[in-house]
PDB file of N, CA, C and O in Angstrom:
ATOM      1  N   MET I  93      10.493  -1.407 -11.633  1.00  0.00           N
ATOM      2  CA  MET I  93       9.608  -1.146 -11.839  1.00  0.00           C
ATOM      3  C   MET I  93       9.290  -2.376 -13.046  1.00  0.00           C
ATOM      4  O   MET I  93       9.693  -1.145 -13.861  1.00  0.00           O
ATOM      5  N   SER I  94       8.014  -2.509 -12.311  1.00  0.00           N
ATOM      6  CA  SER I  94       7.726  -3.272 -13.661  1.00  0.00           C
ATOM      7  C   SER I  94       6.110  -3.164 -14.419  1.00  0.00           C
ATOM      8  O   SER I  94       5.943  -1.994 -13.949  1.00  0.00           O
ATOM      9  N   ASP I  95       5.750  -3.275 -15.644  1.00  0.00           N
ATOM     10  CA  ASP I  95       5.410  -2.650 -15.923  1.00  0.00           C
ATOM     11  C   ASP I  95       3.785  -3.376 -15.476  1.00  0.00           C
ATOM     12  O   ASP I  95       2.721  -2.948 -15.229  1.00  0.00           O
ATOM     13  N   SER I  96       3.856  -4.434 -14.755  1.00  0.00           N
ATOM     14  CA  SER I  96       2.447  -5.121 -14.139  1.00  0.00           C
ATOM     15  C   SER I  96       2.752  -4.300 -13.236  1.00  0.00           C
ATOM     16  O   SER I  96       1.413  -4.750 -12.535  1.00  0.00           O
ATOM     17  N   SER I  97       3.308  -3.427 -12.339  1.00  0.00           N
ATOM     18  CA  SER I  97       3.117  -3.222 -11.296  1.00  0.00           C
ATOM     19  C   SER I  97       2.694  -1.880 -10.924  1.00  0.00           C
ATOM     20  O   SER I  97       2.516  -0.462 -10.285  1.00  0.00           O
ATOM     21  N   ALA I  98       3.534  -0.908 -12.454  1.00  0.00           N
ATOM     22  CA  ALA I  98       2.634   0.015 -11.925  1.00  0.00           C
ATOM     23  C   ALA I  98       0.929   1.182 -12.303  1.00  0.00           C
ATOM     24  O   ALA I  98       1.344   1.700 -11.516  1.00  0.00           O
ATOM     25  N   PRO I  99       0.499   0.609 -13.083  1.00  0.00           N
ATOM     26  CA  PRO I  99      -0.666   0.495 -12.336  1.00  0.00           C
ATOM     27  C   PRO I  99      -1.548   0.150 -10.621  1.00  0.00           C
ATOM     28  O   PRO I  99      -1.655   0.705 -10.143  1.00  0.00           O
ATOM     29  N   ASP I 100      -0.322  -0.736  -9.644  1.00  0.00           N
ATOM     30  CA  ASP I 100      -0.394  -0.820  -8.940  1.00  0.00           C
ATOM     31  C   ASP I 100      -0.370  -0.081  -8.021  1.00  0.00           C
ATOM     32  O   ASP I 100      -1.023   0.637  -7.049  1.00  0.00           O
ATOM     33  N   ALA I 101       1.852   0.936  -8.577  1.00  0.00           N
ATOM     34  CA  ALA I 101       1.634   1.755  -7.669  1.00  0.00           C
ATOM     35  C   ALA I 101       0.345   3.308  -8.162  1.00  0.00           C
ATOM     36  O   ALA I 101       0.290   4.486  -6.983  1.00  0.00           O
ATOM     37  N   ALA I 102      -0.018   2.960  -8.802  1.00  0.00           N
ATOM     38  CA  ALA I 102      -0.712   4.340  -9.434  1.00  0.00           C
ATOM     39  C   ALA I 102      -2.178   4.328  -8.392  1.00  0.00           C
ATOM     40  O   ALA I 102      -2.097   5.928  -8.340  1.00  0.00           O
ATOM     41  N   GLY I 103      -2.431   3.418  -8.195  1.00  0.00           N
ATOM     42  CA  GLY I 103      -3.301   3.039  -7.991  1.00  0.00           C
ATOM     43  C   GLY I 103      -2.695   3.440  -6.631  1.00  0.00           C
ATOM     44  O   GLY I 103      -4.645   4.009  -5.469  1.00  0.00           O
ATOM     45  N   LEU I 104      -1.619   3.245  -5.709  1.00  0.00           N
ATOM     46  CA  LEU I 104      -1.698   3.077  -4.669  1.00  0.00           C
ATOM     47  C   LEU I 104      -0.951   4.946  -4.049  1.00  0.00           C
ATOM     48  O   LEU I 104      -2.029   5.786  -3.426  1.00  0.00           O
ATOM     49  N   ILE I 105      -0.846   5.575  -5.640  1.00  0.00           N
ATOM     50  CA  ILE I 105      -0.700   7.218  -5.268  1.00  0.00           C
ATOM     51  C   ILE I 105      -1.688   7.999  -4.948  1.00  0.00           C
ATOM     52  O   ILE I 105      -2.193   8.575  -4.187  1.00  0.00           O
ATOM     53  N   ASP I 106      -2.804   7.445  -6.159  1.00  0.00           N
ATOM     54  CA  ASP I 106      -3.919   8.227  -6.186  1.00  0.00           C
ATOM     55  C   ASP I 106      -4.615   8.099  -3.902  1.00  0.00           C
ATOM     56  O   ASP I 106      -5.287   8.393  -3.716  1.00  0.00           O
ATOM     57  N   ARG I 107      -4.769   6.486  -3.674  1.00  0.00           N
ATOM     58  CA  ARG I 107      -5.354   6.233  -2.703  1.00  0.00           C
ATOM     59  C   ARG I 107      -5.091   6.890  -1.360  1.00  0.00           C
ATOM     60  O   ARG I 107      -5.532   8.203  -0.556  1.00  0.00           O
ATOM     61  N   LEU I 108      -3.756   7.266  -1.577  1.00  0.00           N
ATOM     62  CA  LEU I 108      -2.442   8.155  -0.938  1.00  0.00           C
ATOM     63  C   LEU I 108      -3.422   9.354  -0.738  1.00  0.00           C
ATOM     64  O   LEU I 108      -3.569  10.213   0.509  1.00  0.00           O
ATOM     65  N   ARG I 109      -3.493   9.590  -1.726  1.00  0.00           N
ATOM     66  CA  ARG I 109      -3.536  11.386  -2.091  1.00  0.00           C
ATOM     67  C   ARG I 109      -4.626  11.943  -1.863  1.00  0.00           C
ATOM     68  O   ARG I 109      -5.833  12.393  -0.484  1.00  0.00           O
ATOM     69  N   LEU I 110      -6.370  10.678  -2.032  1.00  0.00           N
ATOM     70  CA  LEU I 110      -8.075  10.255  -1.562  1.00  0.00           C
ATOM     71  C   LEU I 110      -7.614  10.666   0.695  1.00  0.00           C
ATOM     72  O   LEU I 110      -8.171  11.330   0.761  1.00  0.00           O
ATOM     73  N   ILE I 111      -6.653   9.438   1.172  1.00  0.00           N
ATOM     74  CA  ILE I 111      -6.424   9.959   2.179  1.00  0.00           C
ATOM     75  C   ILE I 111      -5.973  11.112   2.961  1.00  0.00           C
ATOM     76  O   ILE I 111      -6.229  11.035   4.306  1.00  0.00           O
ATOM     77  N   GLU I 112      -4.854  11.710   2.278  1.00  0.00           N
ATOM     78  CA  GLU I 112      -4.346  12.853   2.979  1.00  0.00           C
ATOM     79  C   GLU I 112      -5.686  13.614   3.028  1.00  0.00           C
ATOM     80  O   GLU I 112      -5.433  14.606   3.842  1.00  0.00           O
ATOM     81  N   GLU I 113      -6.774  13.850   2.005  1.00  0.00           N
ATOM     82  CA  GLU I 113      -7.947  14.819   2.093  1.00  0.00           C
ATOM     83  C   GLU I 113      -8.782  14.372   3.108  1.00  0.00           C
ATOM     84  O   GLU I 113      -9.455  15.597   3.122  1.00  0.00           O
ATOM     85  N   GLN I 114      -8.657  13.204   3.959  1.00  0.00           N
ATOM     86  CA  GLN I 114     -10.118  13.192   5.588  1.00  0.00           C
ATOM     87  C   GLN I 114      -9.324  13.944   6.903  1.00  0.00           C
ATOM     88  O   GLN I 114      -8.249  14.159   6.568  1.00  0.00           O
ATOM     89  N   PRO I 115      -9.999  14.141   7.403  1.00  0.00           N
ATOM     90  CA  PRO I 115     -10.117  14.431   8.664  1.00  0.00           C
ATOM     91  C   PRO I 115      -8.708  12.965   9.374  1.00  0.00           C
ATOM     92  O   PRO I 115      -8.690  12.642   8.771  1.00  0.00           O
ATOM     93  N   LEU I 116      -7.936  13.727  10.288  1.00  0.00           N
ATOM     94  CA  LEU I 116      -7.254  12.876  11.027  1.00  0.00           C
ATOM     95  C   LEU I 116      -7.508  11.504  11.985  1.00  0.00           C
ATOM     96  O   LEU I 116      -7.231  10.446  11.059  1.00  0.00           O
ATOM     97  N   GLU I 117      -8.536  11.624  12.314  1.00  0.00           N
ATOM     98  CA  GLU I 117      -9.365  10.064  12.709  1.00  0.00           C
ATOM     99  C   GLU I 117      -9.288   9.254  11.142  1.00  0.00           C
ATOM    100  O   GLU I 117      -9.063   7.527  11.872  1.00  0.00           O
ATOM    101  N   THR I 118     -10.119   9.548  10.338  1.00  0.00           N
ATOM    102  CA  THR I 118     -10.108   8.673   9.561  1.00  0.00           C
ATOM    103  C   THR I 118      -9.508   8.027   8.364  1.00  0.00           C
ATOM    104  O   THR I 118      -8.974   7.343   8.506  1.00  0.00           O
ATOM    105  N   ARG I 119      -7.940   9.641   8.214  1.00  0.00           N
ATOM    106  CA  ARG I 119      -6.600   9.633   7.973  1.00  0.00           C
ATOM    107  C   ARG I 119      -5.849   8.178   8.632  1.00  0.00           C
ATOM    108  O   ARG I 119      -5.205   6.958   8.312  1.00  0.00           O
ATOM    109  N   ALA I 120      -6.158   8.380  10.023  1.00  0.00           N
ATOM    110  CA  ALA I 120      -5.220   7.018  10.743  1.00  0.00           C
ATOM    111  C   ALA I 120      -6.233   5.285  10.445  1.00  0.00           C
ATOM    112  O   ALA I 120      -4.703   5.295  10.340  1.00  0.00           O
ATOM    113  N   ALA I 121      -6.824   5.604  10.672  1.00  0.00           N
ATOM    114  CA  ALA I 121      -7.956   4.152  10.787  1.00  0.00           C
ATOM    115  C   ALA I 121      -7.845   3.460   8.161  1.00  0.00           C
ATOM    116  O   ALA I 121      -7.650   2.879   8.521  1.00  0.00           O
ATOM    117  N   ALA I 122      -7.476   4.681   7.916  1.00  0.00           N
ATOM    118  CA  ALA I 122      -7.209   4.309   5.847  1.00  0.00           C
ATOM    119  C   ALA I 122      -5.763   4.494   5.703  1.00  0.00           C
ATOM    120  O   ALA I 122      -5.463   3.360   5.414  1.00  0.00           O
ATOM    121  N   TYR I 123      -5.198   4.936   6.925  1.00  0.00           N
ATOM    122  CA  TYR I 123      -3.261   4.149   6.807  1.00  0.00           C
ATOM    123  C   TYR I 123      -3.571   3.509   7.032  1.00  0.00           C
ATOM    124  O   TYR I 123      -2.636   2.039   7.296  1.00  0.00           O
ATOM    125  N   ALA I 124      -3.863   2.680   8.337  1.00  0.00           N
ATOM    126  CA  ALA I 124      -3.636   1.332   8.838  1.00  0.00           C
ATOM    127  C   ALA I 124      -4.332   0.741   8.111  1.00  0.00           C
ATOM    128  O   ALA I 124      -3.801  -1.232   7.685  1.00  0.00           O
ATOM    129  N   ALA I 125      -5.474   0.659   6.618  1.00  0.00           N
ATOM    130  CA  ALA I 125      -6.518  -0.781   6.065  1.00  0.00           C
ATOM    131  C   ALA I 125      -5.084  -0.558   5.955  1.00  0.00           C
ATOM    132  O   ALA I 125      -4.622  -1.969   4.511  1.00  0.00           O
ATOM    133  N   VAL I 126      -4.469   0.145   4.874  1.00  0.00           N
ATOM    134  CA  VAL I 126      -3.084   0.380   3.789  1.00  0.00           C
ATOM    135  C   VAL I 126      -1.879   0.294   4.753  1.00  0.00           C
ATOM    136  O   VAL I 126      -2.393  -1.097   3.429  1.00  0.00           O
ATOM    137  N   HIS I 127      -1.199  -0.482   5.046  1.00  0.00           N
ATOM    138  CA  HIS I 127      -0.514  -0.820   6.312  1.00  0.00           C
ATOM    139  C   HIS I 127      -1.253  -2.711   6.123  1.00  0.00           C
ATOM    140  O   HIS I 127      -0.016  -3.000   5.483  1.00  0.00           O
ATOM    141  N   GLU I 128      -1.444  -2.587   6.816  1.00  0.00           N
ATOM    142  CA  GLU I 128      -2.794  -4.314   7.268  1.00  0.00           C
ATOM    143  C   GLU I 128      -2.550  -4.757   5.345  1.00  0.00           C
ATOM    144  O   GLU I 128      -2.498  -6.160   4.860  1.00  0.00           O
ATOM    145  N   GLU I 129      -3.254  -4.079   4.700  1.00  0.00           N
ATOM    146  CA  GLU I 129      -3.091  -4.504   2.686  1.00  0.00           C
ATOM    147  C   GLU I 129      -1.772  -4.896   2.178  1.00  0.00           C
ATOM    148  O   GLU I 129      -1.056  -5.739   1.614  1.00  0.00           O
ATOM    149  N   LEU I 130      -0.469  -3.378   2.048  1.00  0.00           N
ATOM    150  CA  LEU I 130       0.544  -4.222   1.876  1.00  0.00           C
ATOM    151  C   LEU I 130       1.030  -5.011   2.524  1.00  0.00           C
ATOM    152  O   LEU I 130       2.438  -5.888   1.892  1.00  0.00           O
ATOM    153  N   ALA I 131       0.851  -4.987   4.192  1.00  0.00           N
ATOM    154  CA  ALA I 131       1.878  -6.232   4.811  1.00  0.00           C
ATOM    155  C   ALA I 131       1.205  -7.752   4.248  1.00  0.00           C
ATOM    156  O   ALA I 131       2.434  -8.205   3.920  1.00  0.00           O
ATOM    157  N   ARG I 132       0.055  -7.868   4.004  1.00  0.00           N
ATOM    158  CA  ARG I 132      -0.258  -9.140   4.086  1.00  0.00           C
ATOM    159  C   ARG I 132      -0.192  -9.245   2.060  1.00  0.00           C
ATOM    160  O   ARG I 132      -0.077 -10.849   1.693  1.00  0.00           O
ATOM    161  N   ARG I 133       0.134  -8.390   1.582  1.00  0.00           N
ATOM    162  CA  ARG I 133       0.871  -8.562  -0.429  1.00  0.00           C
ATOM    163  C   ARG I 133       1.928  -9.298  -0.139  1.00  0.00           C
ATOM    164  O   ARG I 133       2.194 -10.898  -0.910  1.00  0.00           O
ATOM    165  N   LEU I 134       2.494  -8.842   1.328  1.00  0.00           N
ATOM    166  CA  LEU I 134       4.549  -8.135   0.740  1.00  0.00           C
ATOM    167  C   LEU I 134       4.654 -10.428   1.478  1.00  0.00           C
ATOM    168  O   LEU I 134       5.131 -11.204   1.107  1.00  0.00           O
ATOM    169  N   GLU I 135       3.726 -10.587   2.366  1.00  0.00           N
ATOM    170  CA  GLU I 135       3.826 -11.948   3.052  1.00  0.00           C
ATOM    171  C   GLU I 135       3.226 -13.238   1.939  1.00  0.00           C
ATOM    172  O   GLU I 135       4.500 -13.921   2.458  1.00  0.00           O
ATOM    173  N   SER I 136       2.457 -12.861   0.946  1.00  0.00           N
ATOM    174  CA  SER I 136       1.668 -13.814   0.305  1.00  0.00           C
ATOM    175  C   SER I 136       2.671 -13.903  -0.684  1.00  0.00           C
ATOM    176  O   SER I 136       2.646 -14.405  -1.772  1.00  0.00           O
ATOM    177  N   ALA I 137       3.740 -12.747  -0.995  1.00  0.00           N
ATOM    178  CA  ALA I 137       5.255 -12.868  -2.317  1.00  0.00           C
ATOM    179  C   ALA I 137       5.836 -14.342  -1.957  1.00  0.00           C
ATOM    180  O   ALA I 137       6.152 -14.538  -1.221  1.00  0.00           O
ATOM    181  N   PRO I 138       6.367 -14.388  -3.326  1.00  0.00           N
ATOM    182  CA  PRO I 138       7.230 -15.863  -2.900  1.00  0.00           C
ATOM    183  C   PRO I 138       8.315 -15.015  -2.639  1.00  0.00           C
ATOM    184  O   PRO I 138       8.550 -14.149  -2.796  1.00  0.00           O
ATOM    185  N   ASN I 139       9.173 -16.644  -1.962  1.00  0.00           N
ATOM    186  CA  ASN I 139      10.263 -15.606  -1.059  1.00  0.00           C
ATOM    187  C   ASN I 139      11.612 -16.738  -2.108  1.00  0.00           C
ATOM    188  O   ASN I 139      11.112 -17.621  -1.960  1.00  0.00           O
ATOM    189  N   ASP I 140      12.447 -16.220  -2.043  1.00  0.00           N
ATOM    190  CA  ASP I 140      12.657 -16.143  -3.169  1.00  0.00           C
ATOM    191  C   ASP I 140      14.271 -16.595  -2.147  1.00  0.00           C
ATOM    192  O   ASP I 140      15.222 -15.701  -2.337  1.00  0.00           O
ATOM    193  N   SER I 141      14.455 -17.327  -1.261  1.00  0.00           N
ATOM    194  CA  SER I 141      15.206 -17.535  -0.505  1.00  0.00           C
ATOM    195  C   SER I 141      17.100 -18.023  -1.461  1.00  0.00           C
ATOM    196  O   SER I 141      18.075 -18.003  -0.583  1.00  0.00           O
ATOM    197  N   ALA I 142      16.984 -18.867  -2.553  1.00  0.00           N
ATOM    198  CA  ALA I 142      18.040 -19.453  -2.711  1.00  0.00           C
ATOM    199  C   ALA I 142      18.927 -18.315  -3.460  1.00  0.00           C
ATOM    200  O   ALA I 142      20.279 -17.603  -2.930  1.00  0.00           O
ATOM    201  N   SER I 143      18.258 -16.957  -3.116  1.00  0.00           N
ATOM    202  CA  SER I 143      19.139 -16.038  -4.241  1.00  0.00           C
ATOM    203  C   SER I 143      19.292 -14.940  -2.407  1.00  0.00           C
ATOM    204  O   SER I 143      20.950 -13.971  -2.946  1.00  0.00           O
ATOM    205  N   ALA I 144      19.298 -14.703  -0.888  1.00  0.00           N
ATOM    206  CA  ALA I 144      19.515 -14.571  -0.826  1.00  0.00           C
ATOM    207  C   ALA I 144      21.016 -14.742   0.397  1.00  0.00           C
ATOM    208  O   ALA I 144      20.900 -14.187   0.511  1.00  0.00           O
ATOM    209  N   SER I 145      20.934 -16.062  -0.055  1.00  0.00           N
ATOM    210  CA  SER I 145      22.887 -16.603   0.017  1.00  0.00           C
ATOM    211  C   SER I 145      24.244 -15.898  -0.173  1.00  0.00           C
ATOM    212  O   SER I 145      23.953 -15.256  -0.725  1.00  0.00           O
TER     213      SER I 145
END
């Protein structure tokens, strides 16, 4: 993990801890929101297809 992603990882861990403390219905919606956000970030990341070959 690079130094630039360390704050993001720490923030995600804190966010997940807060979600775990919520009631089940709220937790499910919060996890869905985290999933959507991470999927958007992954899809917008640079794609280095040259190294995949």
